[in-house]
Tab-separated table of C-alpha atoms in Angstrom:
chain	number	residue	atom	x	y	z
A	79	MET	CA	-33.803	59.839	-21.209
A	80	LYS	CA	-29.877	58.496	-21.861
A	81	ARG	CA	-31.267	57.936	-25.899
A	82	GLN	CA	-32.437	61.526	-25.837
A	83	LEU	CA	-29.800	62.732	-24.671
A	84	VAL	CA	-27.156	60.558	-27.209
A	85	SER	CA	-29.381	61.572	-29.441
A	86	PHE	CA	-29.256	65.583	-29.243
A	87	VAL	CA	-25.141	65.660	-28.779
A	88	ALA	CA	-24.901	63.602	-31.692
A	89	ARG	CA	-27.235	65.363	-33.189
A	90	PHE	CA	-25.194	68.837	-32.443
A	91	VAL	CA	-22.265	67.369	-33.199
A	92	LYS	CA	-23.433	66.463	-36.743
A	93	GLN	CA	-24.829	69.911	-37.463
A	94	HIS	CA	-22.393	71.568	-35.754
A	95	PRO	CA	-20.651	74.198	-38.941
A	96	LYS	CA	-17.115	73.379	-37.393
A	97	LEU	CA	-17.620	69.458	-37.926
A	98	GLN	CA	-18.678	69.846	-41.383
A	99	ILE	CA	-16.194	71.852	-43.155
A	100	LYS	CA	-14.275	68.744	-46.089
A	101	THR	CA	-12.349	69.128	-49.649
A	102	SER	CA	-14.412	68.638	-52.702
A	103	PHE	CA	-11.831	65.133	-52.350
A	104	CYS	CA	-13.044	63.760	-49.083
A	105	GLN	CA	-15.850	61.163	-49.884
A	106	HIS	CA	-16.623	60.648	-46.005
A	107	GLU	CA	-20.570	61.886	-45.370
A	108	HIS	CA	-19.389	64.348	-42.790
A	109	GLY	CA	-16.639	67.312	-42.059
A	110	CYS	CA	-13.421	65.620	-41.830
A	111	LEU	CA	-13.183	66.847	-38.019
A	112	TYR	CA	-15.981	64.664	-37.561
A	113	ASN	CA	-15.168	61.987	-39.464
A	114	ILE	CA	-11.443	61.680	-37.385
A	115	ILE	CA	-13.526	62.151	-34.070
A	116	GLU	CA	-15.967	59.268	-35.167
A	117	GLY	CA	-13.325	57.480	-36.076
A	118	LEU	CA	-11.606	57.636	-32.858
A	119	VAL	CA	-14.455	56.534	-30.728
A	120	ARG	CA	-15.713	53.752	-33.200
A	121	SER	CA	-11.561	52.261	-32.806
A	122	PHE	CA	-11.263	52.220	-29.296
A	123	GLY	CA	-14.709	51.021	-28.311
A	124	ILE	CA	-14.636	48.088	-30.574
A	125	ALA	CA	-11.076	47.338	-29.408
A	126	TYR	CA	-11.625	48.018	-26.002
A	127	THR	CA	-14.487	45.800	-26.155
A	128	MET	CA	-12.715	42.616	-27.492
A	129	LYS	CA	-9.862	42.870	-25.346
A	130	ALA	CA	-11.866	43.617	-21.921
A	131	LEU	CA	-14.136	40.496	-23.182
A	132	PHE	CA	-11.366	38.314	-23.266
A	133	GLY	CA	-9.762	39.364	-20.640
A	134	LEU	CA	-12.907	39.226	-18.595
A	135	ILE	CA	-13.862	35.426	-19.941
A	136	SER	CA	-10.161	34.774	-19.260
A	137	ALA	CA	-10.563	35.244	-15.750
A	138	LEU	CA	-14.464	33.558	-15.442
A	139	LEU	CA	-12.136	30.538	-16.171
A	140	THR	CA	-9.084	30.775	-14.650
A	141	LYS	CA	-8.102	28.261	-12.086
A	142	ASN	CA	-4.990	29.940	-10.392
A	143	LYS	CA	-6.185	29.746	-6.860
A	144	LYS	CA	-2.958	32.973	-6.285
A	145	ILE	CA	-4.413	35.765	-7.882
A	146	SER	CA	-8.568	36.127	-7.426
A	147	LYS	CA	-10.892	36.634	-9.677
A	148	GLY	CA	-12.110	39.907	-8.266
A	149	SER	CA	-8.779	41.468	-9.577
A	150	LEU	CA	-8.479	39.674	-12.825
A	151	ILE	CA	-11.590	40.786	-14.009
A	152	LEU	CA	-10.792	44.518	-12.472
A	153	ASP	CA	-7.644	44.154	-15.081
A	154	ALA	CA	-9.609	43.177	-18.093
A	155	PHE	CA	-11.420	46.695	-17.960
A	156	ILE	CA	-9.025	49.018	-16.717
A	157	GLY	CA	-5.446	47.206	-17.343
A	158	ILE	CA	-2.750	48.571	-18.505
A	159	ASP	CA	-2.665	45.620	-21.782
A	160	THR	CA	-6.409	46.569	-22.758
A	161	LEU	CA	-5.771	50.154	-22.922
A	162	LYS	CA	-2.705	49.288	-24.761
A	163	PHE	CA	-4.538	47.064	-26.921
A	164	ALA	CA	-7.401	50.037	-27.345
A	165	SER	CA	-4.875	52.292	-28.238
A	166	PHE	CA	-3.033	50.748	-31.354
A	167	PRO	CA	-6.327	50.977	-33.948
A	168	THR	CA	-6.914	54.599	-32.122
A	169	VAL	CA	-3.383	56.226	-32.360
A	170	TYR	CA	-3.629	54.361	-36.309
A	171	CYS	CA	-7.022	55.851	-37.221
A	172	LEU	CA	-5.816	59.235	-35.699
A	173	ILE	CA	-2.373	60.025	-37.535
A	174	GLN	CA	-4.393	58.217	-40.882
A	175	LYS	CA	-7.187	59.731	-40.879
A	176	THR	CA	-5.555	63.152	-39.787
A	177	LEU	CA	-2.633	62.976	-42.326
A	178	ILE	CA	-5.058	62.839	-45.631
A	179	CYS	CA	-7.236	64.799	-44.839
A	180	GLY	CA	-4.918	67.780	-43.163
A	181	CYS	CA	-2.680	67.226	-46.926
A	182	ARG	CA	-6.213	67.541	-48.596
A	183	HIS	CA	-7.215	71.082	-46.771
A	184	LEU	CA	-3.357	72.368	-47.000
A	185	THR	CA	-2.801	71.827	-51.174
A	186	LYS	CA	-6.106	71.852	-52.552
A	187	GLN	CA	-5.897	68.730	-53.827
A	188	ASP	CA	-5.970	64.513	-53.511
A	189	ILE	CA	-2.326	63.336	-53.621
A	190	LYS	CA	-1.883	59.993	-54.197
A	191	ILE	CA	0.878	59.309	-52.601
A	192	MET	CA	-0.195	60.523	-49.150
A	193	SER	CA	-2.293	57.471	-48.269
A	194	PHE	CA	1.045	55.455	-48.156
A	195	VAL	CA	2.513	58.303	-46.076
A	196	SER	CA	-0.297	57.930	-43.493
A	197	GLY	CA	-0.531	54.693	-43.162
A	198	PHE	CA	3.339	53.761	-42.797
A	199	SER	CA	2.875	56.373	-39.985
A	200	GLY	CA	0.439	55.508	-38.256
A	201	GLY	CA	1.429	51.667	-38.485
A	202	PHE	CA	4.529	53.140	-37.291
A	203	VAL	CA	3.480	55.048	-33.988
A	204	SER	CA	0.524	52.895	-33.241
A	205	LEU	CA	2.832	49.177	-33.278
A	206	SER	CA	5.188	51.259	-31.110
A	207	LEU	CA	2.560	51.650	-28.834
A	208	ILE	CA	2.834	47.518	-27.799
A	209	GLU	CA	4.859	44.750	-26.835
A	210	GLU	CA	7.653	43.652	-29.092
A	211	SER	CA	6.706	40.299	-28.687
A	212	LYS	CA	2.999	41.279	-30.280
A	213	ARG	CA	4.577	43.643	-32.898
A	214	LYS	CA	5.362	40.608	-34.473
A	215	ASN	CA	2.352	38.736	-34.452
A	216	TRP	CA	0.651	42.017	-36.280
A	217	ALA	CA	3.872	42.184	-38.728
A	218	LEU	CA	3.153	39.047	-39.784
A	219	TYR	CA	-0.306	39.347	-40.837
A	220	LEU	CA	0.329	42.209	-41.804
A	221	LEU	CA	2.766	41.336	-44.444
A	222	THR	CA	0.533	38.589	-45.397
A	223	ARG	CA	-2.603	41.139	-46.226
A	224	SER	CA	-0.437	42.990	-47.788
A	225	MET	CA	1.233	40.631	-50.334
A	226	ASP	CA	-2.482	39.775	-50.682
A	227	THR	CA	-3.558	42.775	-51.569
A	228	MET	CA	-0.343	43.713	-54.154
A	229	PHE	CA	-1.585	40.913	-55.715
A	230	ASN	CA	-5.112	41.590	-55.947
A	231	SER	CA	-3.993	45.223	-57.557
A	232	LEU	CA	-2.058	42.820	-60.180
A	233	ILE	CA	-5.079	41.059	-61.033
A	234	ASN	CA	-7.628	44.610	-61.205
A	235	LYS	CA	-5.396	46.008	-63.517
A	236	ASN	CA	-4.956	42.887	-65.494
A	237	ILE	CA	-1.198	42.775	-65.234
A	238	VAL	CA	-1.746	39.063	-64.139
A	239	ALA	CA	-4.108	36.524	-64.406
A	240	LYS	CA	-6.070	35.149	-62.098
A	241	ARG	CA	-5.725	31.820	-61.545
A	242	SER	CA	-6.931	29.801	-58.535
A	243	TYR	CA	-3.391	27.673	-58.376
A	244	TYR	CA	-1.273	31.035	-57.619
A	245	TYR	CA	-1.870	30.916	-53.712
A	246	ILE	CA	-0.831	27.487	-53.646
A	247	ILE	CA	2.421	28.420	-55.501
A	248	PHE	CA	2.959	31.043	-52.891
A	249	MET	CA	1.989	28.459	-49.773
A	250	ALA	CA	5.152	26.600	-51.562
A	251	ILE	CA	7.429	29.077	-51.518
A	252	GLU	CA	6.608	30.124	-47.822
A	253	VAL	CA	7.113	26.135	-46.992
A	254	LEU	CA	9.939	26.001	-49.000
A	255	VAL	CA	11.741	28.758	-47.241
A	256	THR	CA	11.166	27.822	-43.434
A	257	ALA	CA	11.298	24.525	-44.220
A	258	TYR	CA	14.976	25.167	-45.306
A	259	ALA	CA	15.491	27.943	-42.490
A	260	PHE	CA	14.927	24.263	-40.143
A	261	GLY	CA	17.085	21.607	-41.957
A	262	CYS	CA	19.659	24.301	-42.067
A	263	GLU	CA	19.644	27.060	-40.886
A	264	ASN	CA	16.990	26.477	-37.897
A	265	ASP	CA	18.501	29.576	-35.478
A	266	CYS	CA	16.634	31.811	-37.794
A	267	LEU	CA	13.578	30.199	-36.796
A	268	GLU	CA	11.042	31.077	-34.018
A	269	ASP	CA	11.171	28.156	-31.434
A	270	TYR	CA	7.023	27.683	-31.876
A	271	MET	CA	8.334	26.953	-35.880
A	272	LEU	CA	10.677	24.386	-34.836
A	273	LYS	CA	8.295	22.670	-32.076
A	274	PHE	CA	5.989	22.122	-35.312
A	275	TYR	CA	8.026	20.859	-37.877
A	276	ALA	CA	9.783	18.599	-35.538
A	277	ARG	CA	6.525	17.521	-34.621
A	278	PHE	CA	5.336	17.309	-38.450
A	279	GLY	CA	8.467	15.406	-39.338
A	280	ASN	CA	8.019	13.074	-36.416
A	281	GLU	CA	11.347	14.092	-35.133
A	282	ASN	CA	12.650	13.268	-31.606
A	283	GLN	CA	15.177	15.678	-29.081
A	284	CYS	CA	18.200	13.869	-29.523
A	285	GLU	CA	17.443	14.466	-33.667
A	286	LEU	CA	16.692	17.677	-32.359
A	287	ASP	CA	19.790	18.323	-30.720
A	288	GLU	CA	22.736	16.566	-33.042
A	289	ARG	CA	20.885	18.975	-36.162
A	290	LYS	CA	21.617	21.537	-33.545
A	291	CYS	CA	25.079	20.740	-33.038
A	292	TRP	CA	25.846	20.251	-36.908
A	293	HIS	CA	24.157	23.983	-37.161
A	294	GLU	CA	27.068	25.203	-35.212
A	295	ARG	CA	29.653	23.420	-36.456
A	296	VAL	CA	28.843	24.664	-39.490
A	297	LYS	CA	28.731	28.453	-38.811
A	298	ARG	CA	31.765	27.676	-36.944
A	299	GLN	CA	33.761	26.945	-40.324
A	300	PHE	CA	31.947	29.729	-41.664
A	301	GLU	CA	33.453	32.343	-39.701
A	302	ASN	CA	36.203	30.590	-39.669
A	303	LYS	CA	36.350	31.457	-44.020
A	304	GLN	CA	35.418	34.917	-43.411
């Protein structure tokens, strides 16, 4: 009965004339409005399921006796963190798809720059919905992916030849910057990066404190010169 109901609703939605309207530039199978709704449902469903399952597993494995497992399980499914996490890709999908299809309907043409505008707008609004500490993680991940995308675009356009050692060079440059910051400006690094380099370089706390004092002295000298 449930399958028949779901099938009927899906068939009704797909066949509704208002949901079948799209421009000649749109490559999605059904109409623009249907494409937006489908994207919202999928984005929210996937993100919500992932966050809820992760919270459920964490609740079952927790050993904290001060908080009951029942409240943790309930929070995993209807908690604010779960809903915020699910809203991140949902809002992005809504803004990105709406702006692109809306621009095509209004201008009757496919303006390439709207892909950048819609992506920027969707990313800006969706990232503002999550905590600042988590924004850094998403920003770092998306930054590296965007650099990789631009590099692949240059390869596809035959502007840059594809070489296997290019990624080694990119990695070396990134390590060069962070290693310099650890040696000369470690207040620019996050705590986890400082701990990583301290373990990697086999430095103890005394050496780290001595380095910190040296950094502060150099910083004061630089400020006095200004």
